[in-house]
Amino acid sequence: MMVSFFDQFASPLYLGIPLIAIAITLPWVLYPTPSSRWINNRLITVQGWLINRFTNQLMLPLNMGGHKWALLLVSLMIFLITINMLGLLPYTFTPTTQLSLNMGFAVPLWLATVIIGMRNRPTVALGHLLPEGTPIPLIPVLIIIETISLFIRPLALGVRLTANLTAGHLLIQLIATAVFVLLPMMPTVAILTATVLFLLTLLEVAVAMIQAYVFVLLLSLYLQENV
């Protein structure tokens, strides 16, 4: 039984071919493309308004140098939100439950922010490793601690997204299994459990959006330190 709970996180295969590539590229097909008309329909108008709000919120703490990242960060957030939301549908696969995929997003983007800081402001970037006013005996220890915390950042980004989505999917499957088991024996308890399952599903919808936003927000904060 425990093995079957974790089978949902395995990449599906068809004729021996992993289908994770289709799961990754599918979200971009679902969004409507802007038309050449002067006045768009309601769906494209709402989509544009939401993207503008997300962009303003993300770029608010950044200076003009960090605004070059607006397209990349907003696209990444929309991509993660769509994948996380599609993963809540029945008989679907959530690629962001794979730590390798999340680390593939986190490591290059984090490394890019570090390289930008070392290239543009090396003194300020290295100054983050040693807080001002540190006693001399603590300098070597603090440098080691700050260096370790710097290299842990991409791991924390990937693990946070993976752990939150994996835990939510497991809870939904466990409670859904409990509903099917209790329904013939204790219908009242099964109905109460189904209510909890419904509320948990609503919570997972919020978690799917919040975790994508937190992932991109932390990247923008890392970028703020280096631009």
PDB file of C-alpha atoms in Angstrom:
ATOM      1  CA  MET A   1       0.000   0.000   0.000  1.00  0.00           C
ATOM      2  CA  MET A   2       2.804   2.423   0.855  1.00  0.00           C
ATOM      3  CA  VAL A   3       4.459   1.790  -2.504  1.00  0.00           C
ATOM      4  CA  SER A   4       1.228   2.616  -4.363  1.00  0.00           C
ATOM      5  CA  PHE A   5       0.983   5.963  -2.539  1.00  0.00           C
ATOM      6  CA  PHE A   6       4.302   7.040  -4.025  1.00  0.00           C
ATOM      7  CA  ASP A   7       3.590   5.671  -7.496  1.00  0.00           C
ATOM      8  CA  GLN A   8       1.850   8.947  -8.380  1.00  0.00           C
ATOM      9  CA  PHE A   9       5.233  10.714  -8.237  1.00  0.00           C
ATOM     10  CA  ALA A  10       6.866   8.407 -10.779  1.00  0.00           C
ATOM     11  CA  SER A  11       7.196   9.811 -14.284  1.00  0.00           C
ATOM     12  CA  PRO A  12       4.606   8.094 -16.516  1.00  0.00           C
ATOM     13  CA  LEU A  13       5.836   6.031 -19.448  1.00  0.00           C
ATOM     14  CA  TYR A  14       4.219   5.238 -22.791  1.00  0.00           C
ATOM     15  CA  LEU A  15       5.955   2.570 -24.882  1.00  0.00           C
ATOM     16  CA  GLY A  16       9.010   3.115 -22.726  1.00  0.00           C
ATOM     17  CA  ILE A  17       9.077   6.872 -23.454  1.00  0.00           C
ATOM     18  CA  PRO A  18       8.810   9.221 -20.426  1.00  0.00           C
ATOM     19  CA  LEU A  19       5.918  11.643 -20.776  1.00  0.00           C
ATOM     20  CA  ILE A  20       7.357  14.321 -18.503  1.00  0.00           C
ATOM     21  CA  ALA A  21       8.307  16.384 -21.580  1.00  0.00           C
ATOM     22  CA  ILE A  22       4.645  16.581 -22.593  1.00  0.00           C
ATOM     23  CA  ALA A  23       3.649  17.518 -19.039  1.00  0.00           C
ATOM     24  CA  ILE A  24       6.206  20.351 -19.090  1.00  0.00           C
ATOM     25  CA  THR A  25       5.294  21.758 -22.504  1.00  0.00           C
ATOM     26  CA  LEU A  26       1.499  21.413 -22.168  1.00  0.00           C
ATOM     27  CA  PRO A  27       0.917  24.525 -19.976  1.00  0.00           C
ATOM     28  CA  TRP A  28       2.118  26.901 -22.695  1.00  0.00           C
ATOM     29  CA  VAL A  29      -0.540  25.562 -25.076  1.00  0.00           C
ATOM     30  CA  LEU A  30      -3.374  26.395 -22.677  1.00  0.00           C
ATOM     31  CA  TYR A  31      -2.860  30.160 -22.589  1.00  0.00           C
ATOM     32  CA  PRO A  32      -4.657  32.293 -25.172  1.00  0.00           C
ATOM     33  CA  THR A  33      -2.418  34.329 -27.454  1.00  0.00           C
ATOM     34  CA  PRO A  34      -3.115  38.061 -27.927  1.00  0.00           C
ATOM     35  CA  SER A  35      -4.889  38.884 -31.161  1.00  0.00           C
ATOM     36  CA  SER A  36      -4.119  41.684 -33.608  1.00  0.00           C
ATOM     37  CA  ARG A  37      -7.393  43.447 -32.813  1.00  0.00           C
ATOM     38  CA  TRP A  38      -7.458  46.738 -30.982  1.00  0.00           C
ATOM     39  CA  ILE A  39      -9.863  45.387 -28.350  1.00  0.00           C
ATOM     40  CA  ASN A  40      -9.202  41.955 -26.844  1.00  0.00           C
ATOM     41  CA  ASN A  41     -11.767  39.606 -25.380  1.00  0.00           C
ATOM     42  CA  ARG A  42     -12.403  39.344 -21.650  1.00  0.00           C
ATOM     43  CA  LEU A  43     -10.141  36.342 -21.101  1.00  0.00           C
ATOM     44  CA  ILE A  44      -7.070  37.980 -22.640  1.00  0.00           C
ATOM     45  CA  THR A  45      -7.855  41.229 -20.815  1.00  0.00           C
ATOM     46  CA  VAL A  46      -8.005  39.467 -17.433  1.00  0.00           C
ATOM     47  CA  GLN A  47      -4.854  37.514 -18.272  1.00  0.00           C
ATOM     48  CA  GLY A  48      -2.985  40.705 -19.138  1.00  0.00           C
ATOM     49  CA  TRP A  49      -4.201  42.444 -15.979  1.00  0.00           C
ATOM     50  CA  LEU A  50      -3.057  39.571 -13.755  1.00  0.00           C
ATOM     51  CA  ILE A  51       0.353  39.410 -15.449  1.00  0.00           C
ATOM     52  CA  ASN A  52       0.792  43.174 -14.982  1.00  0.00           C
ATOM     53  CA  ARG A  53      -0.099  42.884 -11.289  1.00  0.00           C
ATOM     54  CA  PHE A  54       2.342  40.009 -10.793  1.00  0.00           C
ATOM     55  CA  THR A  55       5.070  41.916 -12.601  1.00  0.00           C
ATOM     56  CA  ASN A  56       4.571  45.075 -10.542  1.00  0.00           C
ATOM     57  CA  GLN A  57       4.605  43.091  -7.305  1.00  0.00           C
ATOM     58  CA  LEU A  58       7.782  41.198  -8.209  1.00  0.00           C
ATOM     59  CA  MET A  59       9.703  44.163  -9.561  1.00  0.00           C
ATOM     60  CA  LEU A  60       8.743  46.525  -6.723  1.00  0.00           C
ATOM     61  CA  PRO A  61      11.832  45.898  -4.517  1.00  0.00           C
ATOM     62  CA  LEU A  62      14.268  45.806  -7.486  1.00  0.00           C
ATOM     63  CA  ASN A  63      16.089  48.711  -9.069  1.00  0.00           C
ATOM     64  CA  MET A  64      16.139  49.354 -12.806  1.00  0.00           C
ATOM     65  CA  GLY A  65      18.942  46.843 -13.373  1.00  0.00           C
ATOM     66  CA  GLY A  66      16.790  44.018 -12.052  1.00  0.00           C
ATOM     67  CA  HIS A  67      13.842  44.872 -14.304  1.00  0.00           C
ATOM     68  CA  LYS A  68      15.598  43.041 -17.141  1.00  0.00           C
ATOM     69  CA  TRP A  69      14.606  39.836 -15.335  1.00  0.00           C
ATOM     70  CA  ALA A  70      10.885  40.679 -15.379  1.00  0.00           C
ATOM     71  CA  LEU A  71      10.014  38.522 -18.397  1.00  0.00           C
ATOM     72  CA  LEU A  72      11.977  35.516 -17.101  1.00  0.00           C
ATOM     73  CA  LEU A  73      10.635  35.645 -13.536  1.00  0.00           C
ATOM     74  CA  VAL A  74       7.000  36.246 -14.489  1.00  0.00           C
ATOM     75  CA  SER A  75       7.117  33.499 -17.126  1.00  0.00           C
ATOM     76  CA  LEU A  76       8.608  31.104 -14.581  1.00  0.00           C
ATOM     77  CA  MET A  77       5.913  31.921 -12.020  1.00  0.00           C
ATOM     78  CA  ILE A  78       3.086  31.438 -14.525  1.00  0.00           C
ATOM     79  CA  PHE A  79       4.681  28.175 -15.662  1.00  0.00           C
ATOM     80  CA  LEU A  80       5.005  26.843 -12.088  1.00  0.00           C
ATOM     81  CA  ILE A  81       1.465  27.895 -11.139  1.00  0.00           C
ATOM     82  CA  THR A  82       0.016  26.160 -14.196  1.00  0.00           C
ATOM     83  CA  ILE A  83       1.958  22.932 -13.636  1.00  0.00           C
ATOM     84  CA  ASN A  84       1.019  22.868  -9.946  1.00  0.00           C
ATOM     85  CA  MET A  85      -2.660  23.470 -10.695  1.00  0.00           C
ATOM     86  CA  LEU A  86      -2.808  20.867 -13.465  1.00  0.00           C
ATOM     87  CA  GLY A  87      -1.259  18.353 -11.079  1.00  0.00           C
ATOM     88  CA  LEU A  88      -4.348  18.570  -8.860  1.00  0.00           C
ATOM     89  CA  LEU A  89      -6.566  17.148 -11.611  1.00  0.00           C
ATOM     90  CA  PRO A  90      -7.304  13.393 -11.580  1.00  0.00           C
ATOM     91  CA  TYR A  91      -5.044  11.100 -13.608  1.00  0.00           C
ATOM     92  CA  THR A  92      -2.395  13.778 -14.081  1.00  0.00           C
ATOM     93  CA  PHE A  93       1.290  13.995 -13.280  1.00  0.00           C
ATOM     94  CA  THR A  94       2.919  16.925 -11.467  1.00  0.00           C
ATOM     95  CA  PRO A  95       6.480  17.493 -12.747  1.00  0.00           C
ATOM     96  CA  THR A  96       7.254  19.884  -9.878  1.00  0.00           C
ATOM     97  CA  THR A  97       7.102  16.974  -7.412  1.00  0.00           C
ATOM     98  CA  GLN A  98      10.415  15.883  -8.934  1.00  0.00           C
ATOM     99  CA  LEU A  99      13.367  17.380  -7.058  1.00  0.00           C
ATOM    100  CA  SER A 100      15.555  17.142 -10.150  1.00  0.00           C
ATOM    101  CA  LEU A 101      13.251  19.447 -12.124  1.00  0.00           C
ATOM    102  CA  ASN A 102      13.009  21.997  -9.330  1.00  0.00           C
ATOM    103  CA  MET A 103      16.762  21.984  -8.834  1.00  0.00           C
ATOM    104  CA  GLY A 104      17.119  22.448 -12.584  1.00  0.00           C
ATOM    105  CA  PHE A 105      15.193  25.697 -12.192  1.00  0.00           C
ATOM    106  CA  ALA A 106      16.762  26.810  -8.917  1.00  0.00           C
ATOM    107  CA  VAL A 107      20.490  26.207  -9.452  1.00  0.00           C
ATOM    108  CA  PRO A 108      21.011  28.041 -12.786  1.00  0.00           C
ATOM    109  CA  LEU A 109      18.926  31.049 -11.760  1.00  0.00           C
ATOM    110  CA  TRP A 110      20.579  31.314  -8.341  1.00  0.00           C
ATOM    111  CA  LEU A 111      24.008  30.937  -9.951  1.00  0.00           C
ATOM    112  CA  ALA A 112      23.138  33.673 -12.435  1.00  0.00           C
ATOM    113  CA  THR A 113      22.313  36.091  -9.591  1.00  0.00           C
ATOM    114  CA  VAL A 114      25.619  35.265  -7.870  1.00  0.00           C
ATOM    115  CA  ILE A 115      27.617  35.748 -11.073  1.00  0.00           C
ATOM    116  CA  ILE A 116      25.893  39.076 -11.742  1.00  0.00           C
ATOM    117  CA  GLY A 117      26.764  40.247  -8.231  1.00  0.00           C
ATOM    118  CA  MET A 118      30.404  39.164  -8.557  1.00  0.00           C
ATOM    119  CA  ARG A 119      30.694  40.891 -11.917  1.00  0.00           C
ATOM    120  CA  ASN A 120      28.894  44.160 -11.185  1.00  0.00           C
ATOM    121  CA  ARG A 121      29.520  44.690  -7.466  1.00  0.00           C
ATOM    122  CA  PRO A 122      32.139  42.239  -6.208  1.00  0.00           C
ATOM    123  CA  THR A 123      32.829  44.208  -3.018  1.00  0.00           C
ATOM    124  CA  VAL A 124      29.176  44.314  -1.992  1.00  0.00           C
ATOM    125  CA  ALA A 125      28.611  40.685  -2.999  1.00  0.00           C
ATOM    126  CA  LEU A 126      31.537  39.486  -0.909  1.00  0.00           C
ATOM    127  CA  GLY A 127      30.545  41.852   1.890  1.00  0.00           C
ATOM    128  CA  HIS A 128      27.421  39.762   2.504  1.00  0.00           C
ATOM    129  CA  LEU A 129      29.692  36.990   3.764  1.00  0.00           C
ATOM    130  CA  LEU A 130      30.900  39.123   6.699  1.00  0.00           C
ATOM    131  CA  PRO A 131      28.468  41.412   8.578  1.00  0.00           C
ATOM    132  CA  GLU A 132      29.809  44.795   9.590  1.00  0.00           C
ATOM    133  CA  GLY A 133      31.125  45.091  13.133  1.00  0.00           C
ATOM    134  CA  THR A 134      31.922  41.385  13.541  1.00  0.00           C
ATOM    135  CA  PRO A 135      34.477  40.653  16.297  1.00  0.00           C
ATOM    136  CA  ILE A 136      37.821  39.506  14.923  1.00  0.00           C
ATOM    137  CA  PRO A 137      37.768  36.029  16.563  1.00  0.00           C
ATOM    138  CA  LEU A 138      34.403  35.276  14.922  1.00  0.00           C
ATOM    139  CA  ILE A 139      35.391  36.343  11.404  1.00  0.00           C
ATOM    140  CA  PRO A 140      36.525  32.884  10.110  1.00  0.00           C
ATOM    141  CA  VAL A 141      33.482  31.138  11.616  1.00  0.00           C
ATOM    142  CA  LEU A 142      31.011  33.653  10.198  1.00  0.00           C
ATOM    143  CA  ILE A 143      32.566  33.520   6.745  1.00  0.00           C
ATOM    144  CA  ILE A 144      32.193  29.726   6.709  1.00  0.00           C
ATOM    145  CA  ILE A 145      28.588  29.924   7.978  1.00  0.00           C
ATOM    146  CA  GLU A 146      27.581  32.601   5.452  1.00  0.00           C
ATOM    147  CA  THR A 147      29.256  30.694   2.616  1.00  0.00           C
ATOM    148  CA  ILE A 148      27.366  27.519   3.539  1.00  0.00           C
ATOM    149  CA  SER A 149      24.086  29.458   3.762  1.00  0.00           C
ATOM    150  CA  LEU A 150      24.771  30.949   0.326  1.00  0.00           C
ATOM    151  CA  PHE A 151      25.232  27.542  -1.279  1.00  0.00           C
ATOM    152  CA  ILE A 152      22.196  26.110   0.534  1.00  0.00           C
ATOM    153  CA  ARG A 153      19.856  28.647  -1.109  1.00  0.00           C
ATOM    154  CA  PRO A 154      19.187  26.715  -4.346  1.00  0.00           C
ATOM    155  CA  LEU A 155      18.734  23.485  -2.394  1.00  0.00           C
ATOM    156  CA  ALA A 156      16.211  25.215  -0.132  1.00  0.00           C
ATOM    157  CA  LEU A 157      14.321  26.550  -3.159  1.00  0.00           C
ATOM    158  CA  GLY A 158      14.031  23.135  -4.783  1.00  0.00           C
ATOM    159  CA  VAL A 159      13.301  21.168  -1.609  1.00  0.00           C
ATOM    160  CA  ARG A 160      10.658  23.653  -0.415  1.00  0.00           C
ATOM    161  CA  LEU A 161       8.659  23.402  -3.637  1.00  0.00           C
ATOM    162  CA  THR A 162       9.044  19.622  -3.854  1.00  0.00           C
ATOM    163  CA  ALA A 163       8.198  18.939  -0.205  1.00  0.00           C
ATOM    164  CA  ASN A 164       5.087  21.119  -0.088  1.00  0.00           C
ATOM    165  CA  LEU A 165       3.569  19.655  -3.249  1.00  0.00           C
ATOM    166  CA  THR A 166       4.520  16.081  -2.357  1.00  0.00           C
ATOM    167  CA  ALA A 167       3.056  16.368   1.152  1.00  0.00           C
ATOM    168  CA  GLY A 168      -0.180  17.818  -0.194  1.00  0.00           C
ATOM    169  CA  HIS A 169      -0.613  15.104  -2.806  1.00  0.00           C
ATOM    170  CA  LEU A 170       0.062  12.380  -0.235  1.00  0.00           C
ATOM    171  CA  LEU A 171      -2.464  13.848   2.201  1.00  0.00           C
ATOM    172  CA  ILE A 172      -5.124  14.031  -0.503  1.00  0.00           C
ATOM    173  CA  GLN A 173      -4.521  10.417  -1.505  1.00  0.00           C
ATOM    174  CA  LEU A 174      -4.487   9.180   2.097  1.00  0.00           C
ATOM    175  CA  ILE A 175      -7.744  10.934   3.009  1.00  0.00           C
ATOM    176  CA  ALA A 176      -9.402   9.864  -0.266  1.00  0.00           C
ATOM    177  CA  THR A 177      -8.441   6.259   0.491  1.00  0.00           C
ATOM    178  CA  ALA A 178      -9.897   6.633   3.982  1.00  0.00           C
ATOM    179  CA  VAL A 179     -13.187   7.899   2.496  1.00  0.00           C
ATOM    180  CA  PHE A 180     -13.541   4.841   0.234  1.00  0.00           C
ATOM    181  CA  VAL A 181     -12.700   2.479   3.086  1.00  0.00           C
ATOM    182  CA  LEU A 182     -15.080   4.099   5.590  1.00  0.00           C
ATOM    183  CA  LEU A 183     -18.025   4.596   3.225  1.00  0.00           C
ATOM    184  CA  PRO A 184     -19.490   1.035   3.498  1.00  0.00           C
ATOM    185  CA  MET A 185     -18.849   0.753   7.234  1.00  0.00           C
ATOM    186  CA  MET A 186     -19.421   4.260   8.665  1.00  0.00           C
ATOM    187  CA  PRO A 187     -21.167   6.546   6.152  1.00  0.00           C
ATOM    188  CA  THR A 188     -21.389   9.492   8.557  1.00  0.00           C
ATOM    189  CA  VAL A 189     -17.675   9.427   9.285  1.00  0.00           C
ATOM    190  CA  ALA A 190     -16.995   9.008   5.574  1.00  0.00           C
ATOM    191  CA  ILE A 191     -19.034  12.131   4.774  1.00  0.00           C
ATOM    192  CA  LEU A 192     -17.136  14.121   7.397  1.00  0.00           C
ATOM    193  CA  THR A 193     -13.866  12.819   5.990  1.00  0.00           C
ATOM    194  CA  ALA A 194     -14.970  13.790   2.471  1.00  0.00           C
ATOM    195  CA  THR A 195     -15.655  17.305   3.761  1.00  0.00           C
ATOM    196  CA  VAL A 196     -12.130  17.432   5.135  1.00  0.00           C
ATOM    197  CA  LEU A 197     -10.884  16.186   1.761  1.00  0.00           C
ATOM    198  CA  PHE A 198     -12.742  18.982  -0.036  1.00  0.00           C
ATOM    199  CA  LEU A 199     -11.282  21.619   2.285  1.00  0.00           C
ATOM    200  CA  LEU A 200      -7.825  20.107   1.884  1.00  0.00           C
ATOM    201  CA  THR A 201      -8.184  20.276  -1.899  1.00  0.00           C
ATOM    202  CA  LEU A 202      -9.008  23.981  -1.658  1.00  0.00           C
ATOM    203  CA  LEU A 203      -5.954  24.406   0.555  1.00  0.00           C
ATOM    204  CA  GLU A 204      -3.806  22.611  -2.004  1.00  0.00           C
ATOM    205  CA  VAL A 205      -5.019  24.969  -4.732  1.00  0.00           C
ATOM    206  CA  ALA A 206      -3.808  27.869  -2.594  1.00  0.00           C
ATOM    207  CA  VAL A 207      -0.541  26.077  -1.818  1.00  0.00           C
ATOM    208  CA  ALA A 208       0.049  25.422  -5.532  1.00  0.00           C
ATOM    209  CA  MET A 209      -0.173  29.146  -6.279  1.00  0.00           C
ATOM    210  CA  ILE A 210       1.622  30.355  -3.155  1.00  0.00           C
ATOM    211  CA  GLN A 211       4.611  28.022  -3.561  1.00  0.00           C
ATOM    212  CA  ALA A 212       5.137  29.133  -7.165  1.00  0.00           C
ATOM    213  CA  TYR A 213       4.985  32.762  -6.032  1.00  0.00           C
ATOM    214  CA  VAL A 214       7.386  32.135  -3.111  1.00  0.00           C
ATOM    215  CA  PHE A 215       9.856  30.367  -5.429  1.00  0.00           C
ATOM    216  CA  VAL A 216      10.022  33.352  -7.783  1.00  0.00           C
ATOM    217  CA  LEU A 217       9.875  35.905  -4.954  1.00  0.00           C
ATOM    218  CA  LEU A 218      12.940  34.412  -3.265  1.00  0.00           C
ATOM    219  CA  LEU A 219      14.788  34.464  -6.586  1.00  0.00           C
ATOM    220  CA  SER A 220      13.918  38.152  -6.953  1.00  0.00           C
ATOM    221  CA  LEU A 221      15.224  38.805  -3.425  1.00  0.00           C
ATOM    222  CA  TYR A 222      18.480  37.042  -4.273  1.00  0.00           C
ATOM    223  CA  LEU A 223      18.669  39.173  -7.383  1.00  0.00           C
ATOM    224  CA  GLN A 224      18.046  42.312  -5.336  1.00  0.00           C
ATOM    225  CA  GLU A 225      21.192  41.632  -3.309  1.00  0.00           C
ATOM    226  CA  ASN A 226      23.353  41.526  -6.424  1.00  0.00           C
ATOM    227  CA  VAL A 227      22.051  44.262  -8.739  1.00  0.00           C
TER     228      VAL A 227
END
